[in-house]
Each structure stands twice: as structure tokens, then as C-alpha cells.
Coordinates of C-alpha atoms in Angstrom, one line a residue:
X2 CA -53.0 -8.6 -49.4
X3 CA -51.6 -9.4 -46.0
X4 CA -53.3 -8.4 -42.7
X5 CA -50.4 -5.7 -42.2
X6 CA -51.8 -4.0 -45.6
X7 CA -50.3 -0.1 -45.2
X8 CA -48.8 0.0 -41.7
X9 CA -45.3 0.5 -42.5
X10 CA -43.5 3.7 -43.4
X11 CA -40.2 2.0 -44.4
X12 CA -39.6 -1.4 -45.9
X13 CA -35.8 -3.1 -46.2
X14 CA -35.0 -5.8 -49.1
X15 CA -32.6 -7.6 -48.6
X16 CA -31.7 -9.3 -45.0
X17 CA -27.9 -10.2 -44.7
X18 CA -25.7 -8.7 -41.8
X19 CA -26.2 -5.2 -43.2
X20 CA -29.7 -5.1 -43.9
X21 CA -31.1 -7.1 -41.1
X22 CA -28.9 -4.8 -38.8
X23 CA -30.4 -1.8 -40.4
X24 CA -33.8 -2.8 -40.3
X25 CA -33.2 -3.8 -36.1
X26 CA -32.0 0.0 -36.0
X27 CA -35.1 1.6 -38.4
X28 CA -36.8 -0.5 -36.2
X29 CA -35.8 0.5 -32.6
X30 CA -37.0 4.2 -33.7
X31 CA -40.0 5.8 -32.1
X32 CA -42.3 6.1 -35.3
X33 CA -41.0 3.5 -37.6
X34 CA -42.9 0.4 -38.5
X35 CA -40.7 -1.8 -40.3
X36 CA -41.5 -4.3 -44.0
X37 CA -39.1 -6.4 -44.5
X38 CA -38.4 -8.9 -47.5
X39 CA -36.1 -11.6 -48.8
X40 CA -36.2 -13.5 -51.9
X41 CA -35.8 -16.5 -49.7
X42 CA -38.3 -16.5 -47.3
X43 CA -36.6 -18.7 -45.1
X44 CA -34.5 -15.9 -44.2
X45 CA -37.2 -13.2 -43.9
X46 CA -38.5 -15.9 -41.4
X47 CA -34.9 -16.3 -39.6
X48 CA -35.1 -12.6 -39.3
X49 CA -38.4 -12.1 -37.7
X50 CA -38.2 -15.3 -35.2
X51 CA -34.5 -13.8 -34.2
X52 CA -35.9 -10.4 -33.3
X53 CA -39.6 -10.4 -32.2
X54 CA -38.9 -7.9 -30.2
X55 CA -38.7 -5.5 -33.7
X56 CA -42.3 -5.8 -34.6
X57 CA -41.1 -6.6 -38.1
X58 CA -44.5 -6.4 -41.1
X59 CA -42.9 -9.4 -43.1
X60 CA -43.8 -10.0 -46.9
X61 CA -43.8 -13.5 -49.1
X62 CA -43.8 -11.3 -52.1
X63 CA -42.9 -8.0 -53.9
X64 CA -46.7 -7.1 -54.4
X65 CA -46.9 -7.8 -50.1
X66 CA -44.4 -5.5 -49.6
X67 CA -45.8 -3.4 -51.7
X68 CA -49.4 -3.3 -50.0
X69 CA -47.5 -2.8 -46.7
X70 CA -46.2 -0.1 -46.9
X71 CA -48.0 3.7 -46.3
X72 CA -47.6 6.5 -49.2
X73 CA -45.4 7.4 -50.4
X74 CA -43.7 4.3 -50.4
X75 CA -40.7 3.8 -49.5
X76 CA -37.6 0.8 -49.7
X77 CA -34.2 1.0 -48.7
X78 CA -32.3 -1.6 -51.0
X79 CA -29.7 -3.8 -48.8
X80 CA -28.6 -6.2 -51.9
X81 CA -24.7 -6.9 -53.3
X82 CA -23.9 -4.0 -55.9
X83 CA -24.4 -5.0 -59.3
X84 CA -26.9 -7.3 -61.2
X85 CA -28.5 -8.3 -58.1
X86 CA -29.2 -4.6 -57.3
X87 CA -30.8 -4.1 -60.6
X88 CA -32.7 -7.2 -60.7
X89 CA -34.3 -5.8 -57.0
X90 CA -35.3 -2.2 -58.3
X91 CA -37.3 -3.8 -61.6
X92 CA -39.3 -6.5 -59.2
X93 CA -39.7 -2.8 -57.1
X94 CA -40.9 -1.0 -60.3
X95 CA -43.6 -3.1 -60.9
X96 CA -45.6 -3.3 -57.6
X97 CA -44.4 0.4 -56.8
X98 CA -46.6 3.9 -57.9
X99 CA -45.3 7.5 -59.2
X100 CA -44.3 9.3 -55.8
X101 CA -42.6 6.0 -54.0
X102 CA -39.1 6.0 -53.6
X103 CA -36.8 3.3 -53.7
X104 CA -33.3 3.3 -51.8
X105 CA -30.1 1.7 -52.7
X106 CA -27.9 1.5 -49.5
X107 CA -25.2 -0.4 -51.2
X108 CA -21.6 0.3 -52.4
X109 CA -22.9 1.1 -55.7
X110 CA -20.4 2.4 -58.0
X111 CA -22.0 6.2 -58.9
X112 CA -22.1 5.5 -62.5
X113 CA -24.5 2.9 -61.9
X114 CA -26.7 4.9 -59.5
X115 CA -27.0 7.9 -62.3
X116 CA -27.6 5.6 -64.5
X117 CA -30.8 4.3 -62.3
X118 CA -31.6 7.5 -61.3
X119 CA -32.1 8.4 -64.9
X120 CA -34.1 5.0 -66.0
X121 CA -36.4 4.9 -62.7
X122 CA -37.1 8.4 -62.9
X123 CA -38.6 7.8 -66.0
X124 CA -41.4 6.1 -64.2
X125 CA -42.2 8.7 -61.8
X126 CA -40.7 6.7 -59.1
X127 CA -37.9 8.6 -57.0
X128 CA -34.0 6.4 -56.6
X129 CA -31.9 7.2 -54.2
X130 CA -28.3 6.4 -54.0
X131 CA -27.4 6.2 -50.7
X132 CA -23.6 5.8 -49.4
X133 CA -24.0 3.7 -45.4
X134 CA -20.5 3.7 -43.5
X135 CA -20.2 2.2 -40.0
X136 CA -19.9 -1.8 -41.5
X137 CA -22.4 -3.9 -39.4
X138 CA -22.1 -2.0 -36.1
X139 CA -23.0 1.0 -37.4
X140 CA -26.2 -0.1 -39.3
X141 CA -27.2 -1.4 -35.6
X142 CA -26.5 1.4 -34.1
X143 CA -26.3 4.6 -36.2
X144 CA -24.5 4.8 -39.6
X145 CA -23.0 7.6 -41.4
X146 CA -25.5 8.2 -44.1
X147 CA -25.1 9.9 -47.6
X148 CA -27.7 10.4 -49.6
X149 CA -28.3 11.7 -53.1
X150 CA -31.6 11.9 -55.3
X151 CA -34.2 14.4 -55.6
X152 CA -35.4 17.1 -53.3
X153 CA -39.2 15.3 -53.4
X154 CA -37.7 12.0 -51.9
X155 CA -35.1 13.6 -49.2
X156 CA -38.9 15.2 -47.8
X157 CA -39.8 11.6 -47.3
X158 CA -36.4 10.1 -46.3
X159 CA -34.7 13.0 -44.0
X160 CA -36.4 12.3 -41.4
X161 CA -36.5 8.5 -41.6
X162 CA -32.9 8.5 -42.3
X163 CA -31.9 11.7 -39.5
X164 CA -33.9 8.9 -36.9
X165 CA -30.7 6.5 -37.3
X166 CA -28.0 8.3 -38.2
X167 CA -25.0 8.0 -35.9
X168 CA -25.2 11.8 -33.8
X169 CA -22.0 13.4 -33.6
X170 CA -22.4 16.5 -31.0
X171 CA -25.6 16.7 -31.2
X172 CA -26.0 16.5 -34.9
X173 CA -27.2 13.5 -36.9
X174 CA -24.7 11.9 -39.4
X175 CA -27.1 12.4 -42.3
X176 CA -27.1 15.0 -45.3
X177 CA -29.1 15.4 -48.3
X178 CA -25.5 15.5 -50.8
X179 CA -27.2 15.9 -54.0
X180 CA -29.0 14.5 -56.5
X181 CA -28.8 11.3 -58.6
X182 CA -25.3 9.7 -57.8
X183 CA -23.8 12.1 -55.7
X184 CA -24.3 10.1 -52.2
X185 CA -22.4 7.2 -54.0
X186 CA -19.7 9.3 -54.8
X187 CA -19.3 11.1 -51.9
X188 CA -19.2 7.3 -49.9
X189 CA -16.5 6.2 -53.0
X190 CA -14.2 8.9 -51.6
X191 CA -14.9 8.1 -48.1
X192 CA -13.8 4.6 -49.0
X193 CA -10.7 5.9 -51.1
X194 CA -9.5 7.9 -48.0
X195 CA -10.2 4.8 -45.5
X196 CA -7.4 3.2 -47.8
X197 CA -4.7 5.8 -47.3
X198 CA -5.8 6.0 -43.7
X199 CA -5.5 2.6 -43.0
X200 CA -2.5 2.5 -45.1
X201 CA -0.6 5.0 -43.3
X202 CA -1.1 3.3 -39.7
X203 CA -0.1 -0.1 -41.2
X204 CA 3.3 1.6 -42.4
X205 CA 3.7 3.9 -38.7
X206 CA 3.6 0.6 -37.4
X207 CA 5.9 -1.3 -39.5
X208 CA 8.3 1.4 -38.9
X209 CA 7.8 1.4 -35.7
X210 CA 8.1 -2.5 -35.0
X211 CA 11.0 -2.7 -37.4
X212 CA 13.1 0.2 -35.7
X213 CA 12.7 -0.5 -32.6
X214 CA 12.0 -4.0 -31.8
X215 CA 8.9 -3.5 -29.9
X216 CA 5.9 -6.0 -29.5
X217 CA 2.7 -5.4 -30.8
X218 CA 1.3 -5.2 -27.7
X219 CA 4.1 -2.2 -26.8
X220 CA 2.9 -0.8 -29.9
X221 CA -0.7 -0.7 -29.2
X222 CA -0.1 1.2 -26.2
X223 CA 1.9 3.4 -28.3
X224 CA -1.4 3.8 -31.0
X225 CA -3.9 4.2 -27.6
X226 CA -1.8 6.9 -26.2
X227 CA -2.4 8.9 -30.1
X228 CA -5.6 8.2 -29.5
X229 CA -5.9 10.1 -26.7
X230 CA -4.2 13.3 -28.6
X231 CA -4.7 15.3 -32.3
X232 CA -4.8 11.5 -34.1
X233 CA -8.0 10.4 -32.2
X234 CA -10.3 8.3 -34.7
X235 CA -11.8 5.2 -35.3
X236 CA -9.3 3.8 -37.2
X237 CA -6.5 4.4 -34.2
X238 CA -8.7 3.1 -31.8
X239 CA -9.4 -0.7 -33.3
X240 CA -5.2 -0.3 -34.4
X241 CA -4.4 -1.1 -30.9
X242 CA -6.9 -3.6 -30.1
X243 CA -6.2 -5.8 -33.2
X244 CA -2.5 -5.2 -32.2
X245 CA -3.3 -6.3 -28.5
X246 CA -4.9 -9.6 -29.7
X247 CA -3.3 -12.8 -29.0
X248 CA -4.2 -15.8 -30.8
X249 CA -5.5 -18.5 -28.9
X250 CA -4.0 -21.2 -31.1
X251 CA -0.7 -20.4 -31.2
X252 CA -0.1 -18.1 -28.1
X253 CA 1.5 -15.6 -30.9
X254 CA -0.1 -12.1 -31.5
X255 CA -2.6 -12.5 -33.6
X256 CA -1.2 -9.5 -36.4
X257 CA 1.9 -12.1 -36.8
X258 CA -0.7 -14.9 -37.5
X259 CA -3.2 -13.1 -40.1
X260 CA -1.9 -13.5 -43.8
X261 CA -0.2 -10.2 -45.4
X262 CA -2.5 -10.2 -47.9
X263 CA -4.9 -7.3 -48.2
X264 CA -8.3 -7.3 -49.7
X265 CA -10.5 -4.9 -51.6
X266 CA -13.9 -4.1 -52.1
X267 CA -13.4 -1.8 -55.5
X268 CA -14.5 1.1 -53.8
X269 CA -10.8 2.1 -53.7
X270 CA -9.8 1.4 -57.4
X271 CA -13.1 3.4 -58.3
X272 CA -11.7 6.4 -56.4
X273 CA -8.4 6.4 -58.4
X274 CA -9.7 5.5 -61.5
X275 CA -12.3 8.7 -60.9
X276 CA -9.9 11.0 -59.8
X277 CA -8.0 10.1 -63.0
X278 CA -11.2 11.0 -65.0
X279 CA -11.0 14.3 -63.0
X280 CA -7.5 15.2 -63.1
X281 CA -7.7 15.3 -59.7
X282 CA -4.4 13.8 -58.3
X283 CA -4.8 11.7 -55.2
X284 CA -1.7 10.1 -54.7
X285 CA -2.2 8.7 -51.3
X286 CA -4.9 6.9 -52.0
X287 CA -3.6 5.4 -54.9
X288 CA -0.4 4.4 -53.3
X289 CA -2.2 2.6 -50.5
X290 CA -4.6 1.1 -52.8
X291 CA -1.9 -0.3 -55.1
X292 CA -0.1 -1.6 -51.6
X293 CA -2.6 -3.7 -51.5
X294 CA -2.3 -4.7 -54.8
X295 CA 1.0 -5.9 -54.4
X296 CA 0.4 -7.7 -51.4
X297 CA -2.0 -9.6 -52.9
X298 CA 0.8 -11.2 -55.3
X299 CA 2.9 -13.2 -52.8
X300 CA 4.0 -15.1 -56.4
X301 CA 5.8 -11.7 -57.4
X302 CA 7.1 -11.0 -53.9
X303 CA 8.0 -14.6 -53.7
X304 CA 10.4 -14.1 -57.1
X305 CA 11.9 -11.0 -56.1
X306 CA 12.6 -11.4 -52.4
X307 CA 16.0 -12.2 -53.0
X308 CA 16.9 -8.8 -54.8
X309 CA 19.6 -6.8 -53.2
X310 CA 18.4 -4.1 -50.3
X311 CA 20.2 -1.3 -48.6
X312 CA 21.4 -3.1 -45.1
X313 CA 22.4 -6.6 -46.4
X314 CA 22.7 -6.3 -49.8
X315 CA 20.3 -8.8 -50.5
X316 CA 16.6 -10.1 -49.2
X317 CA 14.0 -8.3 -48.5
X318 CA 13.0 -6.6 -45.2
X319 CA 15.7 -5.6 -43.6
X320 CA 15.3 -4.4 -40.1
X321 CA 16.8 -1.2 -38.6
X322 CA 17.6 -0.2 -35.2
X323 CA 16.9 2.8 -33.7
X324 CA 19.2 4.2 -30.9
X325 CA 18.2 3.2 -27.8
X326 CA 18.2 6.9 -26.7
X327 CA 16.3 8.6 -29.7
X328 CA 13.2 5.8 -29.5
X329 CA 11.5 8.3 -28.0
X330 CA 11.8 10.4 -30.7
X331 CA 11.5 8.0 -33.8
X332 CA 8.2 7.1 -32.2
X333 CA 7.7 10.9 -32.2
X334 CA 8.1 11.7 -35.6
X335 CA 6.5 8.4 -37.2
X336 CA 3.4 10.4 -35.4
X337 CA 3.9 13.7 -36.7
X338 CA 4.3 12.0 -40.1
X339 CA 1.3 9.9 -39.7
X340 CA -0.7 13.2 -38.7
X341 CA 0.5 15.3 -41.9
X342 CA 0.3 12.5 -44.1
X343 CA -3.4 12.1 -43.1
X344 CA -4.3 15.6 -43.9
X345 CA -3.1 15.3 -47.5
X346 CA -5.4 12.1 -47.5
X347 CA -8.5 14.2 -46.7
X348 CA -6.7 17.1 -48.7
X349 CA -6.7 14.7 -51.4
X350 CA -10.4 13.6 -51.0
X351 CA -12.3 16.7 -50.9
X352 CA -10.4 17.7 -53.9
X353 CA -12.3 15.4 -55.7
X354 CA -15.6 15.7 -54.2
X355 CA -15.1 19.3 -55.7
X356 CA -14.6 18.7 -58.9
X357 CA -17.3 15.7 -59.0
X358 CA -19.8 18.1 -57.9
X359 CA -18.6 20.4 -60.4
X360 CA -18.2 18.0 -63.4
X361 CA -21.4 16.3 -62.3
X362 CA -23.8 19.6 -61.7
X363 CA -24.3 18.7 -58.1
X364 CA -24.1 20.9 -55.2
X365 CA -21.7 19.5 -52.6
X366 CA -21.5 21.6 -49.2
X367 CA -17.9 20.0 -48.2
X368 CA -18.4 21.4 -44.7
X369 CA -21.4 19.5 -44.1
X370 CA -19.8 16.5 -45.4
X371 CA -17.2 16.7 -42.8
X372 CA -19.6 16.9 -40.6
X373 CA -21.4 13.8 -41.2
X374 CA -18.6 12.2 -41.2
X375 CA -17.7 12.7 -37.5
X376 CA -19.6 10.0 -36.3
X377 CA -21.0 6.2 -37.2
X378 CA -18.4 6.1 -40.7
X379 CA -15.1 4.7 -40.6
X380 CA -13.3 7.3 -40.7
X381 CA -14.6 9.3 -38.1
X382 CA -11.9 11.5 -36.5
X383 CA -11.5 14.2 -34.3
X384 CA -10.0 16.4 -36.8
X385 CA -13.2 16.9 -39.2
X386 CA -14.3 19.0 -37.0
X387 CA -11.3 21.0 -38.1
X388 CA -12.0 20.4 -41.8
X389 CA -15.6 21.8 -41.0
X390 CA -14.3 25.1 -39.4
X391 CA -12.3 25.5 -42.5
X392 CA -15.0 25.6 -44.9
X393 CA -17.7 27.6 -42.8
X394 CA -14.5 30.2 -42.6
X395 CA -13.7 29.8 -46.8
X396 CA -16.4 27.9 -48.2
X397 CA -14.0 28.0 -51.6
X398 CA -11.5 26.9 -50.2
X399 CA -8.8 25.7 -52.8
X400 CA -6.6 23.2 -51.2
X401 CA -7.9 22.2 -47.2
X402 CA -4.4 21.7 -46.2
X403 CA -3.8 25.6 -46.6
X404 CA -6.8 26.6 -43.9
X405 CA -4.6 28.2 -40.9
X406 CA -5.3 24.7 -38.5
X407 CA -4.1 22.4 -41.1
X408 CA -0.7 24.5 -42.3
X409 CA 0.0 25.3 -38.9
X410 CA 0.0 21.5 -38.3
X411 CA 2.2 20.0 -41.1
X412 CA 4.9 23.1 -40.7
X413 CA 5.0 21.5 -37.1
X414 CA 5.3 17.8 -38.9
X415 CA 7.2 19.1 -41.5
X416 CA 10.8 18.2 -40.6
X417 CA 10.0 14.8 -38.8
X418 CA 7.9 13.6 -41.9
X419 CA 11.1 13.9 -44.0
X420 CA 12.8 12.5 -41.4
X421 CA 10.6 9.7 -41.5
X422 CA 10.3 9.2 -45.2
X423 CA 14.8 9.2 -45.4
X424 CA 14.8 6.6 -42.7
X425 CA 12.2 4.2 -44.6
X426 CA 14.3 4.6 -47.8
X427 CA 17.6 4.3 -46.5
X428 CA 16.1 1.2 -44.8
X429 CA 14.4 -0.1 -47.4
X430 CA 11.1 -0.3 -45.6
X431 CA 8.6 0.3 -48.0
X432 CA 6.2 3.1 -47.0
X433 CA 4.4 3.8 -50.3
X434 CA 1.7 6.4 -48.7
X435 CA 4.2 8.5 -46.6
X436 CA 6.6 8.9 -49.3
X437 CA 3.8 10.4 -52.1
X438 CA 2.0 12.2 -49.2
X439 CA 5.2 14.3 -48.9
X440 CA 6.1 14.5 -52.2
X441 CA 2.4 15.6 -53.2
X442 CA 3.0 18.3 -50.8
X443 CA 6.2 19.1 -52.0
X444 CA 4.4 19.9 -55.2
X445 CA 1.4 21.7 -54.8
X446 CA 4.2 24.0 -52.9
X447 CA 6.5 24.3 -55.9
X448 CA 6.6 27.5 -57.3
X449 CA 8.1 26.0 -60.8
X450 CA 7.8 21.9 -61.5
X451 CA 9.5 20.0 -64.4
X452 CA 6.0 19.8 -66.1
X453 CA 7.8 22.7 -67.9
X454 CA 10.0 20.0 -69.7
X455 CA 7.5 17.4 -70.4
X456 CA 5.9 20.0 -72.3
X457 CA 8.5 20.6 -74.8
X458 CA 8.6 16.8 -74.6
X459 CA 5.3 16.4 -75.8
X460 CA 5.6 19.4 -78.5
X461 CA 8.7 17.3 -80.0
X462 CA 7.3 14.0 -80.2
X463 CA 3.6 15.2 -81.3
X464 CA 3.4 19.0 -81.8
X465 CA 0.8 19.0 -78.7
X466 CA 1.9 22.8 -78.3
X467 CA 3.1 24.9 -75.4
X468 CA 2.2 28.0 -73.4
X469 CA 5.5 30.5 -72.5
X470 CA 5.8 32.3 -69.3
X471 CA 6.3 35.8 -70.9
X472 CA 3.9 36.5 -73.0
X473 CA -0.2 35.0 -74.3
X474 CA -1.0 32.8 -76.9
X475 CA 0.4 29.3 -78.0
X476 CA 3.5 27.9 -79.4
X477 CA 5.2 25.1 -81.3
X478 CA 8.5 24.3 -81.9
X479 CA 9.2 23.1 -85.7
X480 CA 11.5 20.2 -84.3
X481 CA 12.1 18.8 -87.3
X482 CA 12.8 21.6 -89.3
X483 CA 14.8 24.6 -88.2
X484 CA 13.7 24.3 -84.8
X485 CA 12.2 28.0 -84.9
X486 CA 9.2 28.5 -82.8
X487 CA 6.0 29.6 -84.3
X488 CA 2.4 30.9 -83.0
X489 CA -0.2 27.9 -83.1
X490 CA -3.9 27.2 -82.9
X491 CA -4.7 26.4 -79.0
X492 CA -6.3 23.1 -79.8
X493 CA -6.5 21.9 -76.1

């Protein structure tokens, strides 16, 4: 055993950006004393020399860090998802007593997290899934935190994890979701709606840029002065400083100079392929997760670049110009579209963190996820605070765009969102988030969609059966036959 035998209440595995950063901020706490560990000591050592100042309780060795930590024991998990993550919580098993817990604060996909739930719970040891947003800066200085797991370990954790949460007016950015995967899944949907967010700036500001001419640097005045209204967030904010950013090589901004090819994590493909699971449509995020999809093929774009487009009749990206005298009022309603478009995306999100609490058995209080996510995450905007105030005023709330703020908003967007959406299609400006946003909202509105026809589609093709407007029960049509409609077995 090492001479720091039991002084620590919270150990870290796992010292990259993320978890060295998150240890620093565990560390800076009044109350915590830090273990931290690394299967390669070297950088365990790099770590401590680096920050003396932390009063870090190293360990050479699982069994160390073990034997310095105080009971229950407890280890957040700072590791790449996957195999390595795994490979961490069986060396943890070992060393580690019925009672400890044991933390994964990576993008774990939720499958994965119940799945380690289940097997460590087995053991008496507690797992906790827990969803981190804020990147490096906010494991420094307070993430947004999301955890799931058992009520035992949240005893243990909530206060460990409420001491460096980000605090968003007054509150700390910390909530016990639910149990076994639910704090993965909950940060999987944060992550899906960082897509469409990020999404729909990148295509106000094509738009913009395209029909008007202006600079990037005109444009990230544009983005600060939205920032200072009903769009205020996170994502608006670094908008205009990447957009202000020259490069120093070339003297040309530096957006014109980065490669227009967008990565991915997987956290956004997870949220799409879930809400498919769910038959939960999120179109928005899907659209701007696929944009980045295609961008990532410049051999396809490369091969199709020369088909035919609305203003020259062939090539792609044709610009259009904007009337010197209605600038104003492009710029206008690219914002109100932006603004609607985002409150589908969060719409869209807490749709599914419904019915994942619902198909999962966990307990989701939406309004208090809206609240956490007001500071320290990625997405924090000024508007969640809206989102809360419409679930403490209709906790069962069916769709948030329908609370009086948010339908009162996009009746106000209404008209210059469709404005927006004809001008990028007569354009041919591809603005794949806008367009579904609207047309989601178009049909959630409908009172009666052509899903009436695919029916009788899927009743001719493969006698899958039909319900009628007029009266109960359910009906085939005998296609083949005489075409006369009988009563059938609901099988569905």
C-alpha cells in the first residue's frame, strides 16, 4: 500500500485532456482529495509534476488506487468508449468491494452502459453512466453532468458531482436522470441536437454569405448582435469568433481556409438510429447528421458538381443576390428561421427522451433536464429556461413547441421561415435542416397526411390491414380478388 492509503474520496482513471481536466476541477473543490491513475505511469507522472498545486494521491497500480481511496469507493472512468472502457471497469472489479462505485464519464453509447450496469451490478458494485458536456473547458471549469445508476451511488456522487457542475442561476448543472443508461442517453440526444444546432447556423450563414456578399467578419457581427437577443447560446457565441478569425498564413479568413469536411463522433448517428428504434421522428437531426455525411464524400460531390442547378443551369453553388434594399430583411428572416428551426430541434429531442424513459422504465423529469443544460454543455442557451417553464406549467407535455412561449414564437417566424426555405430552393443552396424543420412542422400540424394512402399501399402489396375513419375495428381489401373489403384480425 502507498503512504496515501484511504485519503481520497474520488479517484479519476484515465488522464488525457478530459480526465486530467476533470480531475484539476474535482481537485480545486473544497473537500475533495483527488487518486489519480494511468496505465502508463509516465503520464500519471506528467500529470502530477504539471499541477502540484492539485495535491493529486497518484497510484502505480489498480490495487494503489484502490487502497487510496475512502469508502465507499469511488472512480470516475475518463477512457475512449468501447473496449478500452470495459477493459478499465474489470481491472476496477477486482481491487474494488460491494458498495464502491465506478463512473464512466465517457460518450458511451447507452446500450453498452445497461449492459454494464447489469454485469457490475452483479458484483454488488454500483456503475454509473455518466453523460459530461462542456469538451475540455468545461471539465476545467464546470461541466454539464448527466448521470444515471442507482439511488445508493447518486448518495455518494451528488454531492461530489453538484461540487463541479457548471452553476446556471444559481443551480448546479447536475441531475440524478435515472438509472442504468439513462445519463448516456440523455447526453446521446444532447449530442443529436448539437448537430441540428450547429447545422442550422452553418446553413443561416451560407445563406447569408451567398445572398448577400458579406465577409465573414460582417457576418460575425451579424451572429454577435443574435447573440445579444432570443438566439443567445454557446453555439452563436464561438459562430462569430471562428468567423472573425483570420489565418495567419494566408491573410484569408480562416472558415475559407478549414476543409468542408465535417466530422463525427457517432453520438449523432446513435441518436437517429435510436429514434428510429422509437418511432420517434427527428428529422433535424438527421438531416444535419447526414449533411455531414455527404460532406465527408468530396469523391461524390467531386462527380456530380457539374449537374445542372437553378441559376446557371449547370455547376454547383450558385450564388444569389439579394436586393440591396431588402438585406436587411433577408438577414431578418434567415434569423427568425434559424430561431423556429431550433425549437423543432429541441422539440425533436425531448421527444425522444420521452419515449426512452418510457420504453426503458426510467423516470426522466424533462424540466430538470433543461435545466442542467443551461450551463457548462454545448448547447447551453438562453431559451431552456423557456423549455423548463413549460414543463413545470404541463409536466405531460406532448409536443414542447405547442407550450404558449414556443407557438407564440414560430407563428412570429412562421412566414419568414418559408420565405427562407423558397429562396434556398429556388437557389439551389442546400439547407437540408431548415427545409425538414418546416416540413416536420408542417406535419405534426396536418389535420389529415397522405399516410392514409400508404396504407392502402401496404394492404395491396402485403394485406398489412387498415383502420377506417368511420367506424372500429380492422380492414382488408381482397386486392386480388373482387376487391371487396372485409373485417380482419388486428395483428399489429
Amino acid at each position: 500500500m502507498s503512504e496515501n492509503t484511504a485519503r481520497a474520496n474520488i479517484g479519476v482513471v484515465g488522464l488525457a485532456v478530459m480526465g486530467s481536466n476533470l480531475a484539476r476541477n474535482l481537485a480545486s473543490r473544497e473537500g475533495n482529495a483527488v487518486a489519480i491513475f494511468n496505465r502508463s505511469h509516465e503520464k500519471t507522472q506528467a500529470v502530477l509534476d504539471a499541477h502540484p498545486e492539485a495535491g493529486f494521491l497518484p497510484a502505480a497500480s489498480y490495487q494503489e488506487f484502490a487502497d487510496t481511496l475512502q469508502k465507499p469507493r469511488t472512480a470516475i472512468i475518463m477512457v475512449k468508449a468501447g473496449a478500452g472502457t470495459d477493459a478499465v471497469i474489470d481491472e476496477l472489479v477486482k481491487v474494488f468491494e460491494p458498495g464502491d462505485i465506478i463512473v464512466d464519464g465517457g460518450n458511451a453509447y447507452f446500450p453498452d452502459t445497461i449492459r454494464r450496469e447489469k454485469q457490475v451490478r452483479a458484483t454488488g458494485i454500483n456503475f454509473v453512466g455518466a453523460g459530461i458536456s462542456g469538451g475540455e473547458e468545461g471539465a476545467l471549469t464546470g461541466p454539464s453532468i448527466m448521470p444515471g445508476g442507482s439511488d445508493e451511488s447518486w448518495v455518494t456522487l451528488g454531492p461530489i458531482l453538484r461540487s463541479i457542475a457548471a452553476v446556471a442561476e444559481g443551480e448546479p448543472c447536475v441531475t440524478h436522470v435515472g438509472h442504468d443508461g439513462a445519463g448516456h442517453f440523455v447526453k446521446m440526444v444532447h449530442n443529436g441536437i448539437e448537430y441540428a444546432d450547429m447545422q442550422l447556423i452553418a446553413e443561416a450563414y451560407d445563406l447569408i454569405r451567398r445572398g448577400t456578399g458579406k465577409s465573414p467578419a460582417e457576418i460575425a457581427e451579424i451572429f454577435a448582435e443574435w447573440n445579444a437577443g432570443e438566439l443567445e447560446s454557446y453555439l452563436i457565441e464561438i459562430t462569430a469568433e471562428v468567423l472573425r478569425q483570420v489565418d495567419a498564413a494566408t491573410g484569408a479568413p480562416l472558415v475559407d481556409v478549414i476543409l468542408d469536411q465535417a466530422g463525427a463522433k457517432g453520438t449523432g448517428a446513435w441518436t437517429v438510429q435510436t429514434a428510429l428504434s422509437l418511432g420517434v421522428p427527428v428529422s433535424g437531426i438527421a438531416e444535419a447528421t447526414f449533411a455531414r455525411s455527404l460532406s465527408s464524400h468530396p469523391e461524390q460531390r467531386a462527380a456530380a458538381s457539374a449537374l445542372p442547378g437553378p441559376s446557371t443551369g449547370s455547376g454547383a453553388g450558385e450564388a444569389f443576390t439579394v436586393p440591396a434594399d431588402q438585406v436587411d430583411a433577408f438577414i431578418e428572416d434567415v434569423r427568425l428561421a434559424l430561431y423556429a428551426s431550433k425549437i423543432v430541434a429541441y422539440s425533436q429531442g425531448f421527444d425522444e427522451i420521452r419515449a426512452g424513459a418510457a420504453e426503458y422504465g426510467w423516470n426522466i423529469d424533462l424540466g430538470a433536464i433543461s435545466k442542467i443544460w443551461r450551463g457548462g454543455c454545448i448547447i447551453r442557451a438562453q431559451f431552456l429556461n423557456r423549455i423548463a417553464d413549460a414543463y413545470a406549467q404541463t409536466p405531460d407535455l406532448p409536443v414542447l413547441m405547442t407550450a404558449p412561449y414556443f407557438a407564440e414564437a414560430i407563428g412570429r417566424a412562421q412566414a419568414a421561415w418559408r420565405r427562407v426555405v423558397i429562396a434556398a430552393a429556388q437557389s439551389g443552396i442546400p439547407a437540408p435542416a431548415f427545409s425538414s424543420s418546416l416540413s416536420y412542422y408542417d406535419g405534426i400540424r396536418a389535420d389529415r397526411l397522405p399516410a392514409a394512402l400508404v396504407q392502402g399501399q401496404r394492404d395491396f402489396f402485403g394485406a398489412h390491414t387498415y383502420k377506417r375513419i368511420d367506424r372500429d375495428g380492422t380492414f382488408h381489401t381482397q386486392w386480388s380478388g373482387d376487391r371487396t373489403e372485409i373485417e380482419a384480425v388486428d395483428t399489429h
